[in-house]
Coordinates of C-alpha atoms in Angstrom, one line a residue:
M1 CA 158.1 -14.1 100.2
L2 CA 157.9 -16.1 97.2
T3 CA 156.3 -19.2 98.9
R4 CA 153.3 -16.8 100.3
L5 CA 153.0 -15.1 96.6
Y6 CA 152.0 -18.4 95.4
Q7 CA 150.6 -19.7 98.5
V8 CA 147.6 -17.4 98.5
T9 CA 147.9 -16.5 94.4
Y10 CA 146.6 -20.4 94.0
D11 CA 145.0 -21.7 97.6
L12 CA 148.1 -23.4 98.2
P13 CA 147.9 -24.9 101.7
D14 CA 149.6 -23.9 105.0
G15 CA 152.9 -25.1 106.0
L16 CA 154.9 -25.1 102.3
L17 CA 158.0 -23.7 101.7
I18 CA 160.0 -22.8 98.5
G19 CA 162.8 -25.9 98.6
Y20 CA 161.2 -28.6 101.1
S21 CA 158.2 -28.2 99.3
D22 CA 157.5 -28.5 95.3
L23 CA 154.9 -26.0 94.5
H24 CA 154.8 -26.4 90.4
L25 CA 153.4 -30.4 91.6
L26 CA 150.8 -28.8 93.3
N27 CA 150.0 -26.4 90.6
P28 CA 151.5 -26.3 87.2
R29 CA 151.2 -22.5 87.2
I30 CA 153.7 -22.4 89.0
P31 CA 157.3 -22.2 87.4
N32 CA 159.7 -25.1 88.8
I33 CA 161.9 -24.0 91.0
Y34 CA 165.2 -25.0 92.6
F35 CA 166.1 -23.8 95.7
S36 CA 170.2 -24.9 96.4
H37 CA 173.5 -23.9 98.1
D38 CA 174.6 -24.9 94.9
C39 CA 177.4 -26.9 97.3
L40 CA 177.9 -27.0 101.2
P41 CA 180.9 -24.2 101.9
L42 CA 181.7 -26.4 104.8
G43 CA 183.9 -28.2 102.1
G44 CA 186.3 -25.1 102.8
V45 CA 187.8 -23.3 99.4
A46 CA 189.0 -26.3 97.9
A47 CA 185.6 -27.7 97.6
L48 CA 183.8 -24.7 95.9
Q49 CA 183.4 -24.8 91.6
A50 CA 184.4 -21.9 90.4
D51 CA 182.3 -23.2 87.1
K52 CA 178.5 -22.5 87.0
S53 CA 178.5 -23.2 83.8
R54 CA 175.7 -25.9 83.7
Y55 CA 173.5 -22.9 85.0
R56 CA 173.4 -21.5 81.3
K57 CA 170.3 -22.6 80.5
S58 CA 168.2 -22.0 83.7
R59 CA 167.3 -18.5 85.0
V60 CA 169.3 -17.9 88.4
L61 CA 168.6 -15.6 91.3
F62 CA 171.9 -15.3 93.5
L63 CA 171.1 -13.7 97.2
G64 CA 174.3 -12.6 98.7
R65 CA 174.5 -11.2 101.7
H66 CA 177.0 -9.3 103.8
P67 CA 180.3 -12.3 104.1
L68 CA 180.4 -11.2 108.0
D69 CA 177.2 -11.9 108.6
V70 CA 177.6 -15.3 106.9
A71 CA 179.9 -16.0 108.8
V72 CA 178.1 -15.6 112.0
S73 CA 174.8 -17.2 110.6
Q74 CA 177.2 -20.0 109.5
Y75 CA 178.7 -20.8 112.7
H76 CA 175.4 -20.8 114.8
Q77 CA 173.9 -23.2 111.9
I78 CA 177.0 -25.1 112.5
T79 CA 176.7 -25.1 116.8
M80 CA 173.4 -24.6 117.6
R81 CA 171.2 -26.6 114.2
G82 CA 172.1 -29.8 112.2
P83 CA 173.0 -31.0 110.2
G84 CA 176.4 -29.5 110.4
R85 CA 176.8 -30.2 114.3
R86 CA 178.2 -33.4 111.8
E87 CA 180.7 -31.5 110.9
N88 CA 182.2 -30.4 113.9
L89 CA 184.1 -27.8 111.7
S90 CA 183.2 -25.6 115.4
E91 CA 184.7 -28.1 117.7
G92 CA 187.3 -26.1 120.0
K93 CA 187.0 -23.4 117.9
D94 CA 185.4 -19.6 119.1
L95 CA 183.1 -17.9 116.5
F96 CA 186.6 -15.8 115.9
T97 CA 188.9 -18.9 115.5
F98 CA 186.5 -20.5 112.8
A99 CA 185.6 -17.7 110.9
T100 CA 189.9 -17.1 110.3
Q101 CA 190.3 -20.5 109.6
P102 CA 192.9 -20.7 106.3
G103 CA 190.8 -22.2 103.4
F104 CA 187.5 -21.9 105.6
G105 CA 185.3 -19.3 107.6
I106 CA 185.1 -15.7 105.9
N107 CA 187.5 -17.2 103.0
T108 CA 185.3 -19.7 101.9
I109 CA 182.4 -17.2 101.9
I110 CA 184.4 -14.9 100.0
A111 CA 185.2 -17.4 97.3
Y112 CA 182.0 -18.0 97.7
M113 CA 180.8 -14.9 96.9
N114 CA 183.2 -14.4 93.8
H115 CA 182.4 -17.4 92.3
W116 CA 178.8 -16.1 91.6
L117 CA 179.5 -12.4 90.9
Y118 CA 181.9 -13.5 88.0
A119 CA 179.1 -15.5 87.0
T120 CA 176.9 -12.7 86.0
H121 CA 179.1 -12.4 82.8
Q122 CA 178.9 -16.1 81.9
L123 CA 175.0 -17.1 82.9
P124 CA 172.5 -14.3 80.7
G125 CA 169.8 -15.5 83.1
M126 CA 170.9 -14.3 86.3
M127 CA 169.9 -12.1 88.7
L128 CA 171.9 -10.8 91.7
V129 CA 169.7 -9.0 94.7
K130 CA 171.4 -8.1 97.7
Y131 CA 170.1 -9.4 101.7
E132 CA 170.9 -5.8 102.8
E133 CA 168.3 -4.3 99.8
M134 CA 165.7 -7.4 101.1
R135 CA 165.6 -5.0 104.9
E136 CA 165.6 -1.7 103.7
S137 CA 163.3 -2.3 100.7
S138 CA 161.7 -5.3 100.4
E139 CA 158.2 -4.7 98.6
L140 CA 160.3 -3.1 95.7
E141 CA 163.1 -6.1 95.8
L142 CA 160.7 -8.5 95.6
G143 CA 158.3 -7.2 92.3
R144 CA 161.9 -6.9 90.9
I145 CA 162.2 -10.9 91.8
S146 CA 158.9 -11.6 90.8
R147 CA 158.9 -9.9 87.2
F148 CA 162.5 -11.8 86.6
L149 CA 160.5 -15.3 87.4
G150 CA 158.2 -13.9 84.7
E151 CA 154.9 -13.3 87.1
S152 CA 153.1 -10.4 87.6
F153 CA 151.5 -10.4 91.0
T154 CA 149.8 -7.2 91.9
A155 CA 151.1 -4.5 94.5
E156 CA 148.5 -5.3 96.9
Q157 CA 149.8 -9.3 97.0
I158 CA 153.8 -8.3 97.5
R159 CA 152.7 -5.9 100.1
E160 CA 150.7 -8.9 102.1
A161 CA 153.9 -11.3 101.3
V162 CA 155.9 -8.7 103.2
D163 CA 153.7 -8.0 105.8
F164 CA 153.4 -11.7 106.3
C165 CA 156.9 -12.2 105.9
A166 CA 157.8 -9.9 108.7
F167 CA 160.9 -10.9 111.2
E168 CA 158.9 -11.2 113.9
N169 CA 156.5 -13.2 112.3
L170 CA 158.7 -15.7 111.1
Q171 CA 160.0 -16.6 114.3
R172 CA 156.0 -16.7 116.0
L173 CA 155.6 -19.0 112.8
E174 CA 159.0 -21.3 113.7
R175 CA 158.0 -21.6 117.1
D176 CA 154.7 -22.6 116.9
H177 CA 155.8 -25.3 114.1
Y178 CA 153.8 -23.7 110.9
Y179 CA 156.6 -25.1 108.6
Q180 CA 156.6 -28.5 107.8
N181 CA 159.8 -29.1 107.2
S182 CA 161.2 -30.1 110.8
G183 CA 164.9 -27.9 109.7
L184 CA 162.4 -24.3 110.1
R185 CA 162.1 -25.4 113.3
P186 CA 164.5 -24.3 117.1
T187 CA 166.5 -27.1 118.3
D188 CA 166.0 -25.7 121.3
P189 CA 162.7 -23.2 121.5
S190 CA 164.3 -21.6 124.9
D191 CA 167.4 -20.9 122.9
P192 CA 167.2 -17.7 120.4
R193 CA 170.7 -18.7 119.0
S194 CA 169.2 -22.5 117.5
F195 CA 166.1 -20.8 115.5
K196 CA 166.0 -20.6 111.2
V197 CA 165.2 -17.2 111.7
R198 CA 167.6 -16.1 114.4
R199 CA 168.0 -12.3 114.7
G200 CA 168.4 -10.9 110.7
K201 CA 170.3 -7.8 111.1
V202 CA 172.2 -6.2 109.2
H203 CA 176.1 -5.6 110.1
G204 CA 175.5 -7.9 113.3
Y205 CA 178.6 -9.0 113.4
V206 CA 179.8 -6.5 115.0
D207 CA 178.0 -7.3 117.9
Y208 CA 180.1 -10.6 117.7
F209 CA 183.8 -9.3 117.8
N210 CA 185.6 -6.9 119.2
E211 CA 187.4 -3.8 117.5
Q212 CA 191.1 -5.6 116.8
Q213 CA 189.4 -8.5 115.6
L214 CA 186.8 -6.8 113.1
K215 CA 190.2 -4.5 111.8
T216 CA 191.7 -8.5 111.1
L217 CA 188.3 -9.5 109.4
R218 CA 188.0 -5.8 107.4
G219 CA 191.9 -6.8 105.9
I220 CA 190.6 -10.4 105.1
V221 CA 188.0 -8.4 103.3
D222 CA 189.3 -5.6 101.7
E223 CA 192.0 -8.4 100.2
N224 CA 189.6 -11.0 98.4
L225 CA 186.3 -9.6 98.4
D226 CA 185.1 -8.3 94.4
P227 CA 184.5 -4.5 95.5
A228 CA 181.9 -5.1 93.2
W229 CA 180.1 -6.6 95.9
G230 CA 180.6 -3.8 97.4
Y231 CA 180.7 -4.6 101.2
Q232 CA 183.0 -2.9 103.6
V233 CA 183.6 -3.6 107.5
M234 CA 182.8 -1.8 110.0
T235 CA 184.5 -1.6 113.1
S236 CA 182.9 -0.6 115.5
M237 CA 178.9 0.4 116.0
K238 CA 180.1 4.3 115.6
D239 CA 180.9 3.6 111.9
L240 CA 177.4 1.7 110.8
P241 CA 175.1 4.2 108.9
R242 CA 172.8 6.1 111.0
R243 CA 169.3 4.0 109.9
V244 CA 171.8 0.8 110.6
R245 CA 172.3 1.8 114.1
A246 CA 168.9 3.0 114.2
S247 CA 167.2 0.1 113.2
S248 CA 169.6 -1.9 115.6

């Protein structure tokens, strides 16, 4: 959505994306935006770095998401797409085993999220955004993000970017190889699991684990994830908020 805002505002070519294309070099009025996972969580909890002081002089926008939805997404990235395949972290493991492996899976994701939550007290120029809020109130959150970046896009520009980046349209663009970077293309167009834009479902994790597995995962999350994140683990579809069930 941010790329679309800058593309339309500054008449940039199609097929670019922040993180793969340096928009600042195409137009210096665009902020120099660096996209990063900060560290690769595939290395496990031991590979994470809790100290974020190196970002002290930067504005940092961190996008958080329910840790179980992240675990499911990570598993599909590793098993269905590169470069995660080379890590062989999922070899011989089903999704639940992968997610609960000590020091990896959900444990890594939780530690990663906690580190960044604590970083909000270290970094004066940091903003947290939650994926679920972006899905529910896209225009409101995109406007908030753009103001954080020092921009003043109009409501019409923000609405157009949200419409352009509707989930179904992004899947179509990926299928049509709209984006220049090959990392934004399906590895197997006949298999929807191999798409970068796969499902984007809020609380989609309930479709991948049985009730007993979800209870185990809920115990891990409740015990380790900082409650300030506000994420709870639902153990069945009936536990989901009504509006989420309707949209699912």
